[in-house]
Coordinates of C-alpha atoms in Angstrom, one line a residue:
M29 CA 0.0 0.0 0.0
S30 CA 2.3 2.8 -1.3
T31 CA 1.8 6.3 0.0
T32 CA 4.5 7.9 -2.2
A33 CA 3.8 11.4 -3.7
L34 CA 0.9 12.1 -1.3
P35 CA 0.9 15.7 0.1
P36 CA 2.2 16.2 3.6
N37 CA -1.3 17.1 4.9
V38 CA -2.5 13.5 4.2
T39 CA -2.1 11.0 7.1
V40 CA -2.4 7.3 6.3
S41 CA -3.0 5.1 9.3
D42 CA -0.5 2.4 10.1
H43 CA -2.5 1.0 12.9
P44 CA -2.4 -2.9 12.7
C45 CA -6.0 -3.3 13.8
L46 CA -7.3 -0.9 11.3
R47 CA -5.3 -2.5 8.5
A48 CA -6.7 -5.9 9.5
K49 CA -10.2 -4.6 9.6
L50 CA -9.8 -2.9 6.2
S51 CA -8.9 -6.3 4.7
Q52 CA -12.1 -7.8 6.2
L53 CA -14.0 -4.9 4.7
R54 CA -12.6 -5.5 1.3
S55 CA -13.9 -9.1 1.2
A56 CA -17.0 -9.7 -1.0
T57 CA -18.2 -12.2 1.6
A58 CA -18.8 -9.4 4.3
T59 CA -22.5 -9.0 5.0
A60 CA -24.2 -5.6 5.3
K61 CA -24.2 -5.9 9.0
Q62 CA -20.5 -6.7 9.0
V63 CA -19.8 -3.8 6.6
R64 CA -21.5 -1.4 8.9
A65 CA -19.7 -2.7 12.0
L66 CA -16.3 -2.6 10.2
V67 CA -16.8 1.0 8.9
K68 CA -17.7 2.1 12.4
E69 CA -14.7 0.3 14.0
I70 CA -12.3 1.7 11.4
S71 CA -13.8 5.2 11.9
L72 CA -13.2 4.9 15.7
I73 CA -9.5 4.5 15.1
L74 CA -9.4 7.3 12.6
A75 CA -11.4 9.6 14.9
C76 CA -8.7 9.1 17.6
D77 CA -5.9 10.1 15.3
A78 CA -7.8 13.0 13.6
L79 CA -9.1 14.6 16.8
K80 CA -5.8 14.3 18.6
S81 CA -4.3 16.5 15.8
V82 CA -6.6 19.4 16.4
L83 CA -7.8 19.3 20.0
T84 CA -6.0 20.4 23.1
I85 CA -6.6 19.6 26.8
V86 CA -8.1 22.4 28.9
E87 CA -9.1 22.5 32.6
E88 CA -12.6 23.5 33.5
G89 CA -12.9 23.8 37.3
T90 CA -12.9 21.0 39.7
D91 CA -15.2 18.1 40.7
V92 CA -15.2 15.4 43.4
T93 CA -14.7 11.6 43.1
P94 CA -16.9 9.0 44.9
L95 CA -14.1 8.9 47.6
G96 CA -14.5 12.7 48.2
A97 CA -11.2 13.7 46.6
S98 CA -11.1 16.8 44.5
F99 CA -9.8 16.7 41.0
A100 CA -9.3 19.1 38.1
V101 CA -11.8 18.5 35.3
E102 CA -10.2 18.2 31.9
T103 CA -12.0 18.6 28.6
A104 CA -11.1 19.1 25.0
A105 CA -11.0 22.4 23.0
P106 CA -12.1 23.9 20.8
K107 CA -15.8 22.9 21.3
R108 CA -17.2 24.4 18.1
I109 CA -16.8 21.3 16.0
A110 CA -19.3 20.2 13.3
L111 CA -19.5 16.7 11.7
V112 CA -20.4 16.8 8.0
P113 CA -21.2 13.3 6.7
I114 CA -21.6 13.0 2.9
L115 CA -24.9 11.3 2.2
R116 CA -25.4 8.5 2.3
S117 CA -22.4 6.4 3.2
G118 CA -20.9 9.1 5.5
L119 CA -23.7 8.4 7.9
A120 CA -22.0 5.1 8.9
M121 CA -19.0 7.1 10.3
V122 CA -21.0 9.6 12.5
E123 CA -21.5 7.4 15.5
A124 CA -17.8 6.7 15.9
F125 CA -17.0 10.4 16.1
E126 CA -19.9 11.1 18.5
T127 CA -18.6 8.3 20.7
I128 CA -15.1 9.7 20.9
L129 CA -15.9 13.4 21.3
P130 CA -16.5 14.4 24.9
D131 CA -19.3 16.9 24.1
N132 CA -22.3 16.9 21.8
V133 CA -21.6 18.4 18.4
P134 CA -23.9 19.4 15.5
V135 CA -24.2 17.1 12.5
H136 CA -24.7 18.9 9.2
H137 CA -25.5 16.7 6.1
L138 CA -24.3 17.3 2.6
G139 CA -25.9 15.3 -0.2
L140 CA -23.6 14.9 -3.2
Y141 CA -23.7 12.3 -6.0
R142 CA -21.3 11.6 -8.8
E143 CA -22.7 12.2 -12.3
K144 CA -22.2 9.0 -14.2
I145 CA -20.8 10.4 -17.4
T146 CA -18.6 13.3 -16.2
L147 CA -17.9 11.9 -12.7
Q148 CA -18.4 15.4 -11.4
P149 CA -20.2 15.9 -8.1
V150 CA -23.7 17.3 -8.0
E151 CA -25.1 18.7 -4.8
Y152 CA -28.7 17.7 -4.0
Y153 CA -29.0 18.4 -0.3
N154 CA -27.4 20.9 2.1
N155 CA -28.5 21.6 5.6
L156 CA -25.7 23.9 6.8
P157 CA -27.1 26.6 9.0
T158 CA -26.0 29.2 6.5
R159 CA -29.0 28.2 4.4
V160 CA -31.5 29.3 7.0
T161 CA -29.6 31.4 9.5
P162 CA -28.2 35.0 9.0
A163 CA -24.5 35.2 9.4
S164 CA -25.0 37.9 12.1
S165 CA -26.5 35.3 14.4
G166 CA -23.2 33.7 15.2
L167 CA -24.4 30.2 14.0
D168 CA -23.0 30.6 10.5
S169 CA -19.7 28.7 11.1
C170 CA -17.6 26.6 13.4
D171 CA -13.9 26.3 14.4
I172 CA -13.5 22.8 12.8
A173 CA -15.6 20.9 10.3
I174 CA -15.0 17.2 9.9
I175 CA -16.1 15.7 6.5
L176 CA -17.0 12.0 6.8
D177 CA -16.9 10.0 3.6
P178 CA -15.8 6.3 3.7
V179 CA -14.3 6.4 0.2
V180 CA -12.4 9.1 -1.6
A181 CA -12.2 8.0 -5.2
T182 CA -11.9 10.8 -7.8
G183 CA -11.8 13.3 -4.9
G184 CA -14.4 15.4 -6.6
T185 CA -17.0 15.0 -3.8
A186 CA -14.5 15.8 -1.1
E187 CA -13.3 18.9 -3.1
A188 CA -16.9 20.1 -3.5
A189 CA -17.6 19.6 0.2
I190 CA -14.5 21.6 1.1
Q191 CA -15.5 24.4 -1.2
T192 CA -19.0 24.5 0.4
L193 CA -17.6 24.6 3.9
R194 CA -15.2 27.4 2.8
E195 CA -18.2 29.4 1.6
W196 CA -19.8 28.8 5.0
G197 CA -16.7 30.4 6.6
V198 CA -14.9 27.4 8.1
G199 CA -11.2 27.9 8.4
K200 CA -10.1 24.4 9.5
I201 CA -11.4 21.3 7.6
I202 CA -10.6 17.7 8.3
V203 CA -11.5 15.0 5.8
V204 CA -11.7 11.5 7.2
S205 CA -12.1 8.4 4.9
V206 CA -11.7 4.7 5.3
L207 CA -10.1 4.3 1.9
G208 CA -8.9 6.6 -0.9
S209 CA -7.1 6.6 -4.2
H210 CA -3.8 8.5 -4.7
Q211 CA -5.5 10.8 -7.2
G212 CA -8.5 11.5 -5.0
L213 CA -6.6 12.1 -1.8
R214 CA -4.2 14.5 -3.6
R215 CA -7.1 16.4 -5.1
A216 CA -8.8 16.8 -1.8
A217 CA -5.7 17.7 0.1
T218 CA -4.6 20.4 -2.4
E219 CA -8.0 22.2 -2.6
S220 CA -7.3 25.9 -1.8
N221 CA -3.6 25.0 -1.8
G222 CA -4.2 22.8 1.1
E223 CA -4.6 25.7 3.5
G224 CA -6.4 24.6 6.7
I225 CA -7.0 21.1 5.3
H226 CA -5.9 17.8 6.8
V227 CA -6.9 14.4 5.4
F228 CA -6.9 11.2 7.5
V229 CA -7.4 7.9 5.7
G230 CA -7.3 4.3 6.6
G231 CA -5.7 3.0 3.4
V232 CA -4.6 4.0 -0.1
D233 CA -5.2 2.2 -3.4
Q234 CA -3.3 3.1 -6.6
E235 CA -5.7 2.3 -9.3
L236 CA -8.8 4.3 -10.2
G237 CA -11.0 2.9 -13.0
N238 CA -12.6 4.9 -15.8
K239 CA -15.9 4.7 -13.9
G240 CA -14.5 6.3 -10.8
M241 CA -14.1 3.1 -8.8
I242 CA -11.0 2.3 -6.7
Y243 CA -9.2 -1.0 -7.3
P244 CA -8.9 -3.3 -5.5
G245 CA -11.1 -1.1 -3.3
V246 CA -14.2 -2.0 -1.3
G247 CA -16.8 -1.9 -4.0
D248 CA -19.7 0.6 -3.8
I249 CA -19.7 1.2 -0.1
G250 CA -23.1 2.8 0.0
D251 CA -24.7 -0.1 -1.7
R252 CA -23.0 -2.5 0.7
L253 CA -24.0 -0.5 3.7
F254 CA -27.6 -0.1 2.8
L255 CA -28.3 -3.3 0.8
T256 CA -29.1 -1.5 -2.5
I257 CA -26.7 -3.4 -4.8
G258 CA -28.1 -3.5 -8.3
K259 CA -30.6 -0.7 -7.7

């Protein structure tokens, strides 16, 4: 799994457990239930790495243990984080990040599909607050937006999502994916010259077919997650 020629703002996991689970996910014999579980488990590992890179420990007062001992309460900052799953397969990664984050965070959905001929992304759904909330309200942006998409193939969807978040006013964007192609990861990581962008991925495949599918890949992850193969 070569990672040569990837930009410096792309981090490929070398966690042995993740790599083993990625092999299990690649298998055509994995059921939809197993696929969902594997995507969540891989996302948990990626969440730990991604969040460690952008969060810091801060103290927020004191509390008392069951033994009556006082201790300093530690939490993570910044708190203004938004999860942005790409519909539909990005939904399978949300719970992992919600599990790791110590506080509740908003989840804003972006619906993007890849046009079959041009392979270019087409937006069909966007529920970012900017669509309904004036910028003066203070709800128009966040400190960190985390794009969740299990597969980055051509990179067009990730690139479009980054551009949308830039328009919303987000300065720091993290893209998290289970698997990506060299071409797609490079495209996502270099959007806006890579400023304020960091990509975390579980594995990298070299080959990208003319229909925008990664090889050997994991197949159509959305179809495998939601049992819509052949639809």
